[in-house]
Short mmCIF file of C-alpha atoms in Angstrom, two decimals:
data_model
loop_
_atom_site.label_atom_id
_atom_site.label_comp_id
_atom_site.label_asym_id
_atom_site.label_seq_id
_atom_site.Cartn_x
_atom_site.Cartn_y
_atom_site.Cartn_z
CA UNK A 1 6.96 20.81 186.41
CA UNK A 2 10.00 23.57 186.99
CA UNK A 3 13.20 21.97 185.44
CA UNK A 4 11.23 21.57 182.86
CA UNK A 5 10.37 24.78 182.20
CA UNK A 6 13.09 26.01 182.75
CA UNK A 7 15.17 23.76 180.77
CA UNK A 8 12.47 23.52 177.65
CA UNK A 9 13.10 27.86 178.13
CA UNK A 10 16.81 27.07 177.81
CA UNK A 11 16.25 24.51 174.17
CA UNK A 12 13.31 27.65 172.86
CA UNK A 13 15.90 30.51 173.83
CA UNK A 14 18.40 28.86 172.88
CA UNK A 15 18.18 28.79 169.22
CA UNK A 16 15.89 32.19 168.94
CA UNK A 17 18.93 33.68 167.69
CA UNK A 18 19.93 32.59 164.72
CA UNK A 19 15.54 32.99 163.72
CA UNK A 20 16.39 36.62 164.84
CA UNK A 21 19.82 36.83 161.59
CA UNK A 22 17.24 36.13 159.67
CA UNK A 23 14.40 38.61 160.24
CA UNK A 24 17.65 40.81 160.24
CA UNK A 25 17.01 41.97 155.56
CA UNK A 26 15.05 44.40 153.36
CA UNK A 27 12.08 44.54 156.34
CA UNK A 28 13.14 46.88 158.47
CA UNK A 29 13.58 45.72 162.53
CA UNK A 30 11.03 47.90 164.16
CA UNK A 31 8.19 46.19 161.30
CA UNK A 32 9.36 42.40 162.38
CA UNK A 33 9.05 43.44 166.48
CA UNK A 34 5.90 44.85 165.92
CA UNK A 35 5.12 41.66 163.21
CA UNK A 36 6.03 39.52 166.51
CA UNK A 37 4.57 40.54 169.43
CA UNK A 38 1.44 41.14 167.47
CA UNK A 39 0.82 38.09 165.95
CA UNK A 40 2.28 36.39 169.79
CA UNK A 41 -0.17 38.49 171.33
CA UNK A 42 -2.68 37.36 169.11
CA UNK A 43 -2.53 33.81 169.46
CA UNK A 44 -2.00 33.60 172.56
CA UNK A 45 -4.73 35.86 174.14
CA UNK A 46 -6.88 33.95 171.56
CA UNK A 47 -6.08 30.68 172.90
CA UNK A 48 -7.10 32.11 175.94
CA UNK A 49 -10.45 33.24 174.79
CA UNK A 50 -11.01 29.72 173.79
CA UNK A 51 -10.10 27.91 177.37
CA UNK A 52 -11.74 30.80 179.34
CA UNK A 53 -9.13 31.69 180.66
CA UNK A 54 -8.23 35.39 179.72
CA UNK A 55 -8.19 37.74 183.07
CA UNK A 56 -9.04 41.52 183.08
CA UNK A 57 -6.09 43.49 184.61
CA UNK A 58 -7.72 45.62 187.30
CA UNK A 59 -6.53 49.18 186.31
CA UNK A 60 -4.50 49.99 189.56
CA UNK A 61 -1.55 47.11 187.78
CA UNK A 62 -2.10 48.08 184.08
CA UNK A 63 0.74 50.96 184.58
CA UNK A 64 2.74 47.87 185.21
CA UNK A 65 2.06 45.74 182.92
CA UNK A 66 2.55 48.19 180.73
CA UNK A 67 5.60 48.61 182.17
CA UNK A 68 6.83 44.97 181.76
CA UNK A 69 5.83 45.07 177.67
CA UNK A 70 8.27 48.44 177.34
CA UNK A 71 10.77 46.65 178.90
CA UNK A 72 10.29 42.93 177.51
CA UNK A 73 8.09 42.72 174.29
CA UNK A 74 9.78 46.49 173.15
CA UNK A 75 12.40 48.32 174.20
CA UNK A 76 14.89 45.25 174.93
CA UNK A 77 14.29 43.63 171.21
CA UNK A 78 15.10 47.16 169.31
CA UNK A 79 18.43 47.36 171.06
CA UNK A 80 19.21 43.76 170.57
CA UNK A 81 18.47 43.96 166.33
CA UNK A 82 19.88 47.23 166.87
CA UNK A 83 22.86 45.81 168.18
CA UNK A 84 22.76 42.76 165.83
CA UNK A 85 23.37 45.29 162.35
CA UNK A 86 27.05 45.46 163.92
CA UNK A 87 28.15 43.15 166.32
CA UNK A 88 28.32 38.82 165.98
CA UNK A 89 24.90 37.64 167.26
CA UNK A 90 27.23 35.07 169.31
CA UNK A 91 28.58 38.60 170.74
CA UNK A 92 25.19 39.53 171.25
CA UNK A 93 23.63 36.21 173.04
CA UNK A 94 27.23 36.48 175.56
CA UNK A 95 26.03 40.16 175.95
CA UNK A 96 22.45 38.71 177.01
CA UNK A 97 24.39 36.59 178.72
CA UNK A 98 25.30 39.30 181.36
CA UNK A 99 21.62 39.38 182.83
CA UNK A 100 22.66 37.28 186.11
CA UNK A 101 24.25 40.41 187.26
CA UNK A 102 21.86 42.72 186.06
CA UNK A 103 19.41 40.28 188.12
CA UNK A 104 21.70 39.90 191.15
CA UNK A 105 21.92 43.50 191.05
CA UNK A 106 19.05 45.06 190.49
CA UNK A 107 16.75 42.79 192.96
CA UNK A 108 19.65 44.98 195.43
CA UNK A 109 18.83 48.06 194.24
CA UNK A 110 15.35 47.72 194.39
CA UNK A 111 14.85 45.61 196.55
CA UNK A 112 18.07 45.26 198.97
CA UNK A 113 17.49 41.86 198.59
CA UNK A 114 21.31 40.28 199.13
CA UNK A 115 21.83 37.23 196.20
CA UNK A 116 23.51 34.00 198.21
CA UNK A 117 27.20 33.23 197.77
CA UNK A 118 25.81 30.23 195.78
CA UNK A 119 24.09 32.42 192.88
CA UNK A 120 27.31 34.22 192.39
CA UNK A 121 29.92 31.55 193.02
CA UNK A 122 27.52 29.92 189.80
CA UNK A 123 27.01 32.88 187.82
CA UNK A 124 31.26 33.73 188.18
CA UNK A 125 31.52 30.07 186.45
CA UNK A 126 29.51 30.50 184.02
CA UNK A 127 30.59 33.45 182.74
CA UNK A 128 33.29 32.90 182.26
CA UNK A 129 33.01 29.45 180.82
CA UNK A 130 31.18 31.53 178.72
CA UNK A 131 34.22 34.18 178.09
CA UNK A 132 35.99 30.37 177.46
CA UNK A 133 33.65 29.55 174.93
CA UNK A 134 33.57 32.64 172.41
CA UNK A 135 37.48 33.53 173.50
CA UNK A 136 37.93 33.19 170.00
CA UNK A 137 35.19 35.57 168.12
CA UNK A 138 35.48 37.85 170.55
CA UNK A 139 39.24 38.56 170.33
CA UNK A 140 38.27 38.44 166.16
CA UNK A 141 36.75 41.45 166.86
CA UNK A 142 37.96 44.65 166.51
CA UNK A 143 36.12 47.74 169.01
CA UNK A 144 35.74 50.70 166.27
CA UNK A 145 32.94 52.96 167.20
CA UNK A 146 29.92 50.93 165.38
CA UNK A 147 31.02 47.73 167.20
CA UNK A 148 31.23 49.87 170.76
CA UNK A 149 27.87 51.05 170.15
CA UNK A 150 27.04 47.33 169.12
CA UNK A 151 27.76 46.52 172.51
CA UNK A 152 26.36 49.52 174.43
CA UNK A 153 22.51 48.53 172.69
CA UNK A 154 22.96 44.65 173.71
CA UNK A 155 24.05 45.58 177.10
CA UNK A 156 21.12 48.48 177.84
CA UNK A 157 18.74 45.48 176.11
CA UNK A 158 19.83 43.18 179.13
CA UNK A 159 19.12 45.43 181.57
CA UNK A 160 15.24 46.05 179.80
CA UNK A 161 15.50 43.06 179.78
CA UNK A 162 16.65 41.87 183.87
CA UNK A 163 13.54 44.77 184.31
CA UNK A 164 11.71 43.12 183.37
CA UNK A 165 12.14 40.24 185.75
CA UNK A 166 11.60 42.22 188.15
CA UNK A 167 8.20 44.46 186.94
CA UNK A 168 6.97 40.63 186.15
CA UNK A 169 7.38 39.36 189.15
CA UNK A 170 6.30 42.02 190.49
CA UNK A 171 2.33 40.83 188.66
CA UNK A 172 2.58 37.05 190.12
CA UNK A 173 2.93 38.46 193.21
CA UNK A 174 -0.17 40.40 193.49
CA UNK A 175 -1.85 37.46 191.62
CA UNK A 176 -2.02 38.61 187.61
CA UNK A 177 -2.14 35.30 185.98
CA UNK A 178 1.71 35.36 183.47
CA UNK A 179 -0.28 34.70 180.41
CA UNK A 180 -2.81 37.00 180.54
CA UNK A 181 0.41 39.55 181.73
CA UNK A 182 1.85 38.07 178.70
CA UNK A 183 -0.86 38.69 176.33
CA UNK A 184 -2.03 41.72 176.90
CA UNK A 185 2.32 43.11 176.81
CA UNK A 186 3.32 41.77 173.73
CA UNK A 187 0.44 43.19 172.63
CA UNK A 188 0.54 46.67 173.92
CA UNK A 189 4.73 46.42 172.70
CA UNK A 190 4.18 45.38 169.31
CA UNK A 191 2.21 48.66 168.77
CA UNK A 192 4.49 50.60 171.13
CA UNK A 193 6.97 49.64 168.69
CA UNK A 194 4.93 50.42 165.49
CA UNK A 195 3.64 53.85 167.29
CA UNK A 196 7.33 54.58 167.41
CA UNK A 197 8.40 53.31 163.65
CA UNK A 198 4.93 55.07 162.26
CA UNK A 199 6.25 58.12 164.25
CA UNK A 200 9.93 58.72 162.11
CA UNK A 201 8.12 57.85 159.21
CA UNK A 202 9.67 53.59 158.94
CA UNK A 203 8.67 51.71 155.86
CA UNK A 204 5.88 48.66 157.55
CA UNK A 205 7.09 45.72 154.27
CA UNK A 206 7.04 41.87 154.48
CA UNK A 207 9.63 40.17 153.51
CA UNK A 208 7.34 36.29 151.76
CA UNK A 209 10.28 35.01 151.35
CA UNK A 210 9.87 30.97 153.22
CA UNK A 211 13.35 32.25 155.95
CA UNK A 212 11.28 35.14 156.93
CA UNK A 213 8.15 34.11 157.28
CA UNK A 214 9.54 31.15 159.73
CA UNK A 215 11.65 32.60 161.62
CA UNK A 216 8.74 35.33 161.80
CA UNK A 217 6.46 32.28 163.09
CA UNK A 218 9.31 30.34 165.53
CA UNK A 219 10.36 33.70 167.10
CA UNK A 220 6.49 34.43 167.27
CA UNK A 221 4.53 31.25 168.82
CA UNK A 222 7.25 28.98 170.02
CA UNK A 223 9.95 31.87 171.08
CA UNK A 224 7.68 34.50 172.44
CA UNK A 225 3.58 32.46 173.34
CA UNK A 226 5.49 29.10 174.34
CA UNK A 227 9.06 30.77 175.42
CA UNK A 228 8.18 34.22 177.25
CA UNK A 229 4.90 31.96 179.72
CA UNK A 230 8.08 29.38 181.16
CA UNK A 231 10.33 31.42 181.58
CA UNK A 232 8.80 34.35 183.75
CA UNK A 233 6.62 31.28 185.64
CA UNK A 234 9.84 29.58 186.15
CA UNK A 235 11.22 33.77 187.40
CA UNK A 236 8.43 33.90 189.79
CA UNK A 237 8.58 30.13 190.68
CA UNK A 238 12.67 30.55 191.91
CA UNK A 239 13.52 34.30 191.83
CA UNK A 240 14.78 35.92 188.62
CA UNK A 241 18.34 35.36 190.23
CA UNK A 242 18.29 32.16 189.31
CA UNK A 243 16.19 32.47 186.70
CA UNK A 244 18.46 33.99 184.76
CA UNK A 245 21.28 31.86 184.97
CA UNK A 246 19.27 30.41 181.96
CA UNK A 247 20.66 33.20 179.88
CA UNK A 248 23.89 31.38 180.59
CA UNK A 249 22.89 28.66 178.74
CA UNK A 250 21.60 30.13 176.00
CA UNK A 251 25.00 30.48 173.77
CA UNK A 252 25.94 26.73 174.32
CA UNK A 253 22.96 25.94 173.32
CA UNK A 254 23.23 27.68 169.92
CA UNK A 255 27.20 26.60 169.74
CA UNK A 256 25.61 23.20 170.14
CA UNK A 257 23.77 22.75 167.39
CA UNK A 258 26.30 25.83 165.35
CA UNK A 259 28.09 21.99 165.74
CA UNK A 260 25.68 19.96 163.44
CA UNK A 261 24.21 23.70 161.25
CA UNK A 262 27.20 25.38 160.55
CA UNK A 263 30.46 23.01 161.04
CA UNK A 264 31.73 24.77 164.69
CA UNK A 265 34.30 23.10 166.20
CA UNK A 266 34.73 22.89 169.34
CA UNK A 267 38.06 23.66 170.12
CA UNK A 268 40.06 22.42 174.03
CA UNK A 269 39.18 25.45 175.11
CA UNK A 270 35.36 25.49 174.36
CA UNK A 271 35.09 23.16 176.08
CA UNK A 272 36.67 24.23 178.76
CA UNK A 273 33.87 26.47 178.63
CA UNK A 274 31.48 23.83 177.69
CA UNK A 275 32.25 21.82 181.43
CA UNK A 276 32.19 26.07 183.96
CA UNK A 277 28.58 26.19 181.95
CA UNK A 278 27.95 22.76 183.35
CA UNK A 279 28.96 23.56 187.16
CA UNK A 280 28.33 27.06 187.18
CA UNK A 281 24.26 25.26 186.70
CA UNK A 282 25.47 22.60 189.21
CA UNK A 283 26.59 25.55 191.63
CA UNK A 284 23.54 27.94 191.81
CA UNK A 285 21.20 24.64 191.77
CA UNK A 286 22.07 21.23 193.52
CA UNK A 287 23.36 23.34 197.20
CA UNK A 288 19.59 23.90 197.86
CA UNK A 289 18.37 20.89 196.95
CA UNK A 290 21.95 19.10 199.34
CA UNK A 291 20.59 21.55 201.33
CA UNK A 292 16.66 20.74 201.14
CA UNK A 293 16.85 17.45 202.25
CA UNK A 294 19.55 17.67 205.28
CA UNK A 295 16.66 19.86 206.86
CA UNK A 296 14.11 17.99 205.50
CA UNK A 297 10.59 18.92 208.38
CA UNK A 298 13.09 21.75 209.01
CA UNK A 299 11.00 25.01 208.97
CA UNK A 300 14.48 26.71 208.82
CA UNK A 301 14.76 24.80 205.22
CA UNK A 302 12.75 26.78 203.00
CA UNK A 303 14.39 30.74 203.66
CA UNK A 304 16.84 30.01 200.61
CA UNK A 305 14.10 29.43 198.44
#
């Protein structure tokens, strides 16, 4: 099941960057983020209520649910949408791949948890592959003031996402259900974005075009309800450091779609990038499985999980 959730998250979030492009238009980005998470939170909460699975959040945990909303359902996306104004979405997705590094660094900074060498090796190989995939795009982007600001915002958004991983892991360790926390968190995130936008006088318009509505529905239901639930479940099962390696695979999915939908041509360097990303995935996960197979029945085998 963990492998299925891993693959599902990669497939869904690898395609959301394309949908975000259709939200950058006449509607203010704050409004688009608020619409996305208000719809996602409502749908998820409604489904949990109908199934009798919406659990109450104890008062002592509410600040951490709100913190998760700040990191995963508001501030990070505000940074990404702002970054996409001045930086191509492909580059934003490359920067997002740095979540692997941020998660390792934050885990050590806040929990003094040293990453296994294979995780560092796999992340490094994967990031090198991403650099190969987007070398032409990166080289063709002039680093002017707006681009520098866009890159900084993308990095800040990635840091928020990484911090949110740790907050979610904390909430799950205390027995809070992933779906319930996500439902409340999405609604809180939508309210935060809407409140800040309203205080700044941002108009809340709406674009009824099929492209905008379709993108909104895709980002809210598969991208948020399914994607975040699957991803944060994987975080709980394998840890934030290994789960973050998914972010290295997102641009690969986006490029694969571009081959068929946008006529993207795979150069030899890009082919090398694909191979390196897959090799990084093997480095992160295969050694653990072999070790467990060899050490079956011995309690030491679990210490690497």
